[in-house]
Short mmCIF file of C-alpha atoms in Angstrom, two decimals:
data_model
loop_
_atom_site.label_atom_id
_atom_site.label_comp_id
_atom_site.label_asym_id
_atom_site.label_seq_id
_atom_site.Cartn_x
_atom_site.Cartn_y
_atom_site.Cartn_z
CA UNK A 21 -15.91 13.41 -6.36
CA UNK A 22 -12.81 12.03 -7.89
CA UNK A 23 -9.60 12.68 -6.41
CA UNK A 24 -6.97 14.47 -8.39
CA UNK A 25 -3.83 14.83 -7.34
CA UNK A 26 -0.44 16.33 -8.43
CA UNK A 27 1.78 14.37 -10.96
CA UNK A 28 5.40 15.18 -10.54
CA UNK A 29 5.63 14.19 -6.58
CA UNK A 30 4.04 10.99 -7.31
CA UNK A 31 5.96 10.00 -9.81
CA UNK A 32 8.98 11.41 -8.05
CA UNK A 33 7.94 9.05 -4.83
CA UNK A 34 7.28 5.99 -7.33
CA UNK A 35 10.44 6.06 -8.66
CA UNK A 36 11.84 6.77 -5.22
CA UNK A 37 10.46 3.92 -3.85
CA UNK A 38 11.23 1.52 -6.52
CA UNK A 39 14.74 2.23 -5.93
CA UNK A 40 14.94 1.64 -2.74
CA UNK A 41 13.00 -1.83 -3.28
CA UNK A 42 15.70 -2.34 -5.56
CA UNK A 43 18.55 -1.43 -3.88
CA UNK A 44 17.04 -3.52 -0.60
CA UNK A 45 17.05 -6.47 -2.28
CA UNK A 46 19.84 -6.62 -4.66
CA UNK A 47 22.03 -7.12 -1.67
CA UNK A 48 20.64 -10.32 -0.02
CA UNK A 49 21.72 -13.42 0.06
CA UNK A 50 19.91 -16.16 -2.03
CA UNK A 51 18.49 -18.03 1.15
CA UNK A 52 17.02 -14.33 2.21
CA UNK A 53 15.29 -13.92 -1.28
CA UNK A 54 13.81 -17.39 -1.16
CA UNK A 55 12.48 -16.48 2.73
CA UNK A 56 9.15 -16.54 3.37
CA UNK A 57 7.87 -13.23 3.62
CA UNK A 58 5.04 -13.58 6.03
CA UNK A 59 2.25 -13.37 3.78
CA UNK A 60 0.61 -16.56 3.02
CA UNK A 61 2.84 -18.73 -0.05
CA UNK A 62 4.78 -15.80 -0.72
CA UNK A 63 8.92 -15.43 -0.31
CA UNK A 64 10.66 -12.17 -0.62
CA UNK A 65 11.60 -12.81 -4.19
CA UNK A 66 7.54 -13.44 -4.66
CA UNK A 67 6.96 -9.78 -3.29
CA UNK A 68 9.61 -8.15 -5.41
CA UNK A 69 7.64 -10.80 -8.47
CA UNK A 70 4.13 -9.22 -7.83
CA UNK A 71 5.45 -5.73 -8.09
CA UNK A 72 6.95 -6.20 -11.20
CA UNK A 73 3.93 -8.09 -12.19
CA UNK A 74 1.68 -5.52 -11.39
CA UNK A 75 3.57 -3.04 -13.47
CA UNK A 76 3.77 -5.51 -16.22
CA UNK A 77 -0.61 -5.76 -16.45
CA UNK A 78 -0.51 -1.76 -16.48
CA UNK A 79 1.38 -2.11 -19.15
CA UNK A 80 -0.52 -3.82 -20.97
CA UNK A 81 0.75 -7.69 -20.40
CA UNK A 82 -0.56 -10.65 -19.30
CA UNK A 83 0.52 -13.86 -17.82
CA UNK A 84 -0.36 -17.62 -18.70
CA UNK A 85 -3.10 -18.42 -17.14
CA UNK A 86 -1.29 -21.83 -16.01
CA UNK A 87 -2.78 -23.54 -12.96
CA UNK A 88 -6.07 -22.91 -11.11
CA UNK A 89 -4.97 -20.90 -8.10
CA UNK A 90 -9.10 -19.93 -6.69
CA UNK A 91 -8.69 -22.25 -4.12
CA UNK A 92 -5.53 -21.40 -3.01
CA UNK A 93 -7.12 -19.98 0.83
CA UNK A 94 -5.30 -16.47 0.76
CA UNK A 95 -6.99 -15.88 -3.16
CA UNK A 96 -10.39 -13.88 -2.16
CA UNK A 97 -10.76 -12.41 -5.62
CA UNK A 98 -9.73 -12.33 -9.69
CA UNK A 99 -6.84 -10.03 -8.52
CA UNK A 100 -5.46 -12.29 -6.38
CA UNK A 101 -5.94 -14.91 -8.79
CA UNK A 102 -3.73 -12.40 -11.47
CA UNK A 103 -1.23 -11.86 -8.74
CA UNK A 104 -1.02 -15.79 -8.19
CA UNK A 105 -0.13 -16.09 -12.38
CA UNK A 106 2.18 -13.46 -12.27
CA UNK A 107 4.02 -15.00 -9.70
CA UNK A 108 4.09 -18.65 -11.49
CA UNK A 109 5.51 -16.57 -14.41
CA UNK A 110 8.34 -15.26 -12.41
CA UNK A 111 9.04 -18.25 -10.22
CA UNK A 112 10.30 -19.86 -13.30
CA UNK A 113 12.91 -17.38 -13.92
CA UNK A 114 15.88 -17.05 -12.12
CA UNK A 115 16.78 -14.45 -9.68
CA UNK A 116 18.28 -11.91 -11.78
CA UNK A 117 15.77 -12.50 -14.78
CA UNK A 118 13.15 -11.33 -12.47
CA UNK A 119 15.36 -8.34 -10.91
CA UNK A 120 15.96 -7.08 -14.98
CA UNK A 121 12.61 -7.53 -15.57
CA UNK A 122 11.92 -5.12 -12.49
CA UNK A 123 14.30 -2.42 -13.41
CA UNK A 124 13.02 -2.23 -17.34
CA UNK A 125 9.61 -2.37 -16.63
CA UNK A 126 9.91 0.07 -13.45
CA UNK A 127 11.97 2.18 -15.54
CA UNK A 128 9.60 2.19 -18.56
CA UNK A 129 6.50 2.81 -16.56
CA UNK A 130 8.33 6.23 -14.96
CA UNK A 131 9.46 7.30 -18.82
CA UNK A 132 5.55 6.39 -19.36
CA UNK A 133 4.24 8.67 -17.26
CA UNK A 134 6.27 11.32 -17.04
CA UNK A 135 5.12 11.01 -20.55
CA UNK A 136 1.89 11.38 -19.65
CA UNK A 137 -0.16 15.01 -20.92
CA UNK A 138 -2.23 16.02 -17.32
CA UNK A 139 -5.93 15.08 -19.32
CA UNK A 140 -4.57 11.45 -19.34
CA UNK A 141 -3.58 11.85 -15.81
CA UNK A 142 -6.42 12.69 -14.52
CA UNK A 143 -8.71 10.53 -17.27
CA UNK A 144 -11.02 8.86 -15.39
CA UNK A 145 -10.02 4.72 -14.66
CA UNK A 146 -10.77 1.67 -12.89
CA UNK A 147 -8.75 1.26 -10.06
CA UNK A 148 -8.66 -0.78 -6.51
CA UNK A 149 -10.28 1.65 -4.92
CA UNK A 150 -13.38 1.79 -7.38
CA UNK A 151 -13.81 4.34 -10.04
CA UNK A 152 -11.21 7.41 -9.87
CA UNK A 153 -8.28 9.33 -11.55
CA UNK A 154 -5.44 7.76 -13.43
CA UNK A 155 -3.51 9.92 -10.64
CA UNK A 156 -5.06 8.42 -7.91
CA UNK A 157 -4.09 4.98 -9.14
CA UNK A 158 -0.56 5.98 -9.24
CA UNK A 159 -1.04 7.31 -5.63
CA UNK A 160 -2.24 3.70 -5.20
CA UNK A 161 0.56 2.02 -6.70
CA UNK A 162 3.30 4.22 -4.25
CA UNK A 163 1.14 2.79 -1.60
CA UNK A 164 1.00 -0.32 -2.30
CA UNK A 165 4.72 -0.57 -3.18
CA UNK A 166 5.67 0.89 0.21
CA UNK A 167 3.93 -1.33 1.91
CA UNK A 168 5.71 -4.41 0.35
CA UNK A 169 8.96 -2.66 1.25
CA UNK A 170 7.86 -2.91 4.55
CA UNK A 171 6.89 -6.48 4.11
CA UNK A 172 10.48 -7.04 2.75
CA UNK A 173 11.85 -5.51 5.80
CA UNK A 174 9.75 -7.01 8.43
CA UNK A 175 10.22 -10.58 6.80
CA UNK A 176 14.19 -9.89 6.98
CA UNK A 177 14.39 -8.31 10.37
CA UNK A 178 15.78 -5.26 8.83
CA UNK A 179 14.77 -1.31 10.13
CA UNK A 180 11.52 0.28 8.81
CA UNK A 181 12.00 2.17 5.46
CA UNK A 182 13.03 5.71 5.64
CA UNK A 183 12.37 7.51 3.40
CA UNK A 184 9.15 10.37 4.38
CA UNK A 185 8.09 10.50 0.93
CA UNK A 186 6.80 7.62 -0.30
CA UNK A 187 5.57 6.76 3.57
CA UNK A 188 3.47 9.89 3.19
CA UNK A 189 1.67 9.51 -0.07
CA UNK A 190 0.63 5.47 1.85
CA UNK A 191 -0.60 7.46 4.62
CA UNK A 192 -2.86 9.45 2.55
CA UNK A 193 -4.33 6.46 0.73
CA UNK A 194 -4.89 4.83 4.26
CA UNK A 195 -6.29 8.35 5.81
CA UNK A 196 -9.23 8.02 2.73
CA UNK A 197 -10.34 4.96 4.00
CA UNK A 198 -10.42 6.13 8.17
CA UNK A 199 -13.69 7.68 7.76
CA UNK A 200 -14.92 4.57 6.77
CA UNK A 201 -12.96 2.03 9.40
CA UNK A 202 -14.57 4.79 12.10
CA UNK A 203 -18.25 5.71 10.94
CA UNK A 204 -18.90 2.14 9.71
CA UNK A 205 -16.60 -0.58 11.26
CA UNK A 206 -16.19 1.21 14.77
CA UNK A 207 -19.50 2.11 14.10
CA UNK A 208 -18.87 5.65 15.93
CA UNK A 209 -21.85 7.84 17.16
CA UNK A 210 -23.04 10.99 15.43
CA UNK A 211 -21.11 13.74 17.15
CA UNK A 212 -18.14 12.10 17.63
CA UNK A 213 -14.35 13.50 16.63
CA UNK A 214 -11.24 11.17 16.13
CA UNK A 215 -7.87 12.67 16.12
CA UNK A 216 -4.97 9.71 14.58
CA UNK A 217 -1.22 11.20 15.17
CA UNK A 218 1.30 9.72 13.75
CA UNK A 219 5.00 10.12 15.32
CA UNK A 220 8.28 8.88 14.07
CA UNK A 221 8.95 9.12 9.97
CA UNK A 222 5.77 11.02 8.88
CA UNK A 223 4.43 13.08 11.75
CA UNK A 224 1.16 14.39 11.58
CA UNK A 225 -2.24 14.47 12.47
CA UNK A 226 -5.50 13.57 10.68
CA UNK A 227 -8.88 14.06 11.56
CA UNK A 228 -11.72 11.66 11.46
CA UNK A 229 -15.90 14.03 12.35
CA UNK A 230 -18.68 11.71 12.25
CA UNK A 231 -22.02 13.91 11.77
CA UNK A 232 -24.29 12.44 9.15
CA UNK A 233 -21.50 10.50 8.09
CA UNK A 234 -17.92 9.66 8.74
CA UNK A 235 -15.27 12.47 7.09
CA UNK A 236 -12.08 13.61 7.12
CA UNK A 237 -11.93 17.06 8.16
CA UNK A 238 -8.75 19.64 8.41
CA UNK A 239 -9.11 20.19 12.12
CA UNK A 240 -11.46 19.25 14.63
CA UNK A 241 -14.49 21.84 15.88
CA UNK A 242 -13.66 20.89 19.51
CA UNK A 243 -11.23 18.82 21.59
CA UNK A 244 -10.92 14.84 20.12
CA UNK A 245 -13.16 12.42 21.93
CA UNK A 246 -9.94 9.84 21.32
CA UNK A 247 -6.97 10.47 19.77
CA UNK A 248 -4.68 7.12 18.33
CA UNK A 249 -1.21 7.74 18.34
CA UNK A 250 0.86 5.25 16.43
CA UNK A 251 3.62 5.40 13.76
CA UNK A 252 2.98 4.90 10.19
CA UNK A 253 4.53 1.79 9.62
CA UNK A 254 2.10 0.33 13.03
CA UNK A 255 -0.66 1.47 11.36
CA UNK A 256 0.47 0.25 8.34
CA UNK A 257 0.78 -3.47 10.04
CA UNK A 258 -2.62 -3.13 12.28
CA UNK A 259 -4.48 -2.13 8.63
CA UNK A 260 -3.20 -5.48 6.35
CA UNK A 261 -3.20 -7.73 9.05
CA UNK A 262 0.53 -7.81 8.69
CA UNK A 263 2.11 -10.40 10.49
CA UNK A 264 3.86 -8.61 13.30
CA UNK A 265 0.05 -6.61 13.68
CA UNK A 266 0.35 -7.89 17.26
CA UNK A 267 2.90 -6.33 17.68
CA UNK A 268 2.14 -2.77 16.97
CA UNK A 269 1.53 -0.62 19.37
CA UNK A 270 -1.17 2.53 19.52
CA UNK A 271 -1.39 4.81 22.23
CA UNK A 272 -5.50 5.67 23.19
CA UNK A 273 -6.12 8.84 24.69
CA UNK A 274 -9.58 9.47 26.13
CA UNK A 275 -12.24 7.60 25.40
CA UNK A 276 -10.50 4.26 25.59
CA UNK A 277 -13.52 1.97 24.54
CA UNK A 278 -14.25 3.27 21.16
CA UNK A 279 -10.49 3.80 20.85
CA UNK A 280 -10.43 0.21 20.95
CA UNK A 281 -13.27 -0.34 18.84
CA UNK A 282 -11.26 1.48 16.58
CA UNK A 283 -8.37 -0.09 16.27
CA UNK A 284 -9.74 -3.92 16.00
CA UNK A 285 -11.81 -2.46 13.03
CA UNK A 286 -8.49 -1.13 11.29
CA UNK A 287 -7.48 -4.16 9.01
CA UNK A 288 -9.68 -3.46 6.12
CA UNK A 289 -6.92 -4.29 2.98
CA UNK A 290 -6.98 -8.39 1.51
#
């Protein structure tokens, strides 16, 4: 069943969280935006590149296909091989070509879908997480966003981002995917109940019942057999193999072997 989900709050958080990409990076220094960024052959201008670049394709753009980038050993699909010519695009523009590029394009895509009548909204579409809503994609896209402001901030050694909103619509992409990492990964037994908590800037629970098969449930029938309390932006880390993974931290509480389990079978995004 496709997921539909509420326009105006996405879009809200979109253009929320372009901002603040925008407003992070506008103040660094030129050695800062040529950083590496932690993920492989990218800097931090790369990351603010592939955003842009991403909002460029759903608009109906596309890049030179220029070199071969398939080998390249972080490329696992034709995605990553757009992403690659998107960046080659942008890396031969200066700074602040690529930072007005950003701000039309990110401002054209939120005039574009506020734009948007709800049927197109919630048209059915292709998206990264297989066939869904147009809505869903967009939740996708606040996701995805947020977690390359993290990215930006980690890579910098700046403080987490801040903002709830955006943070909470990533959570909700990542809780679809938990009855997955738990039923199939962790490969949890029938019967059993996962609580996650999350503490710090979104706080909240979600609930993971494996019976016939892994599912998200509203609240649990009976007390957790583990519960994995962590912050957002941990999770966030542990679940893209982020670079300072290692050093998130996740609190187990009861049964500490399939909590475990759990949480080496969390990295599931490329």
């Amino acid at each position: 069943m496709k997921t539909r989900v509420e326009k105006a709050p996405i879009i809200d958080a979109l253009a929320a969280e372009w901002r603040a990409i925008d407003h992070l990076v506008s103040g660094l220094s030129d050695a800062d935006w040529s950083a590496e960024s932690g993920l492989p052959g990218w800097t931090v201008g790369d990351v603010v590149a592939h955003i842009v670049g991403t909002e460029n394709m759903l608009d109906g753009k596309e890049p030179d296909a220029g070199r071969d980038v398939a080998g390249l050993d972080h490329v696992k699909n034709p995605i990553g091989e757009l992403n690659e010519h998107w960046l080659d695009h942008y890396r031969t523009r200066t700074r602040a070509e690529v930072m007005a590029d950003y701000r039309a394009m990110t401002a054209k895509r939120i005039a574009d879908l506020t734009a948007m009548g709800d049927d197109e909204w919630n048209a059915d579409a292709v998206t990264p997480v297989g066939p869904e809503t147009y809505g869903r994609f967009m939740r996708v896209r606040t996701y995805d966003s947020w977690v390359h402001e993290l990215d930006l901030r980690d890579a910098l050694g700046l403080d987490e981002p801040s903002d709830p909103v955006p943070a909470g619509f990533a959570l909700d992409e990542m809780a679809a995917v938990m009855p997955y990492l738990v039923g199939k990964k962790a490969a949890a037994p029938k019967g059993t109940r996962v609580a996650f908590e999350f503490t710090g800037l979104v706080p909240t629970r979600v609930h993971v019942a494996v019976d016939d098969r892994a599912a998200l449930v509203p609240a649990l029938d009976g007390p957790a057999d583990v519960t994995l309390r962590t912050t957002v932006a941990d999770y966030t880390r542990l679940a893209g193999g982020r670079p300072r993974a290692a050093q998130a931290t996740v609190y187990i509480d009861g049964d500490v072997a399939l909590g475990s389990a759990i949480v080496d079978s969390l990295h599931y995004m490329i």
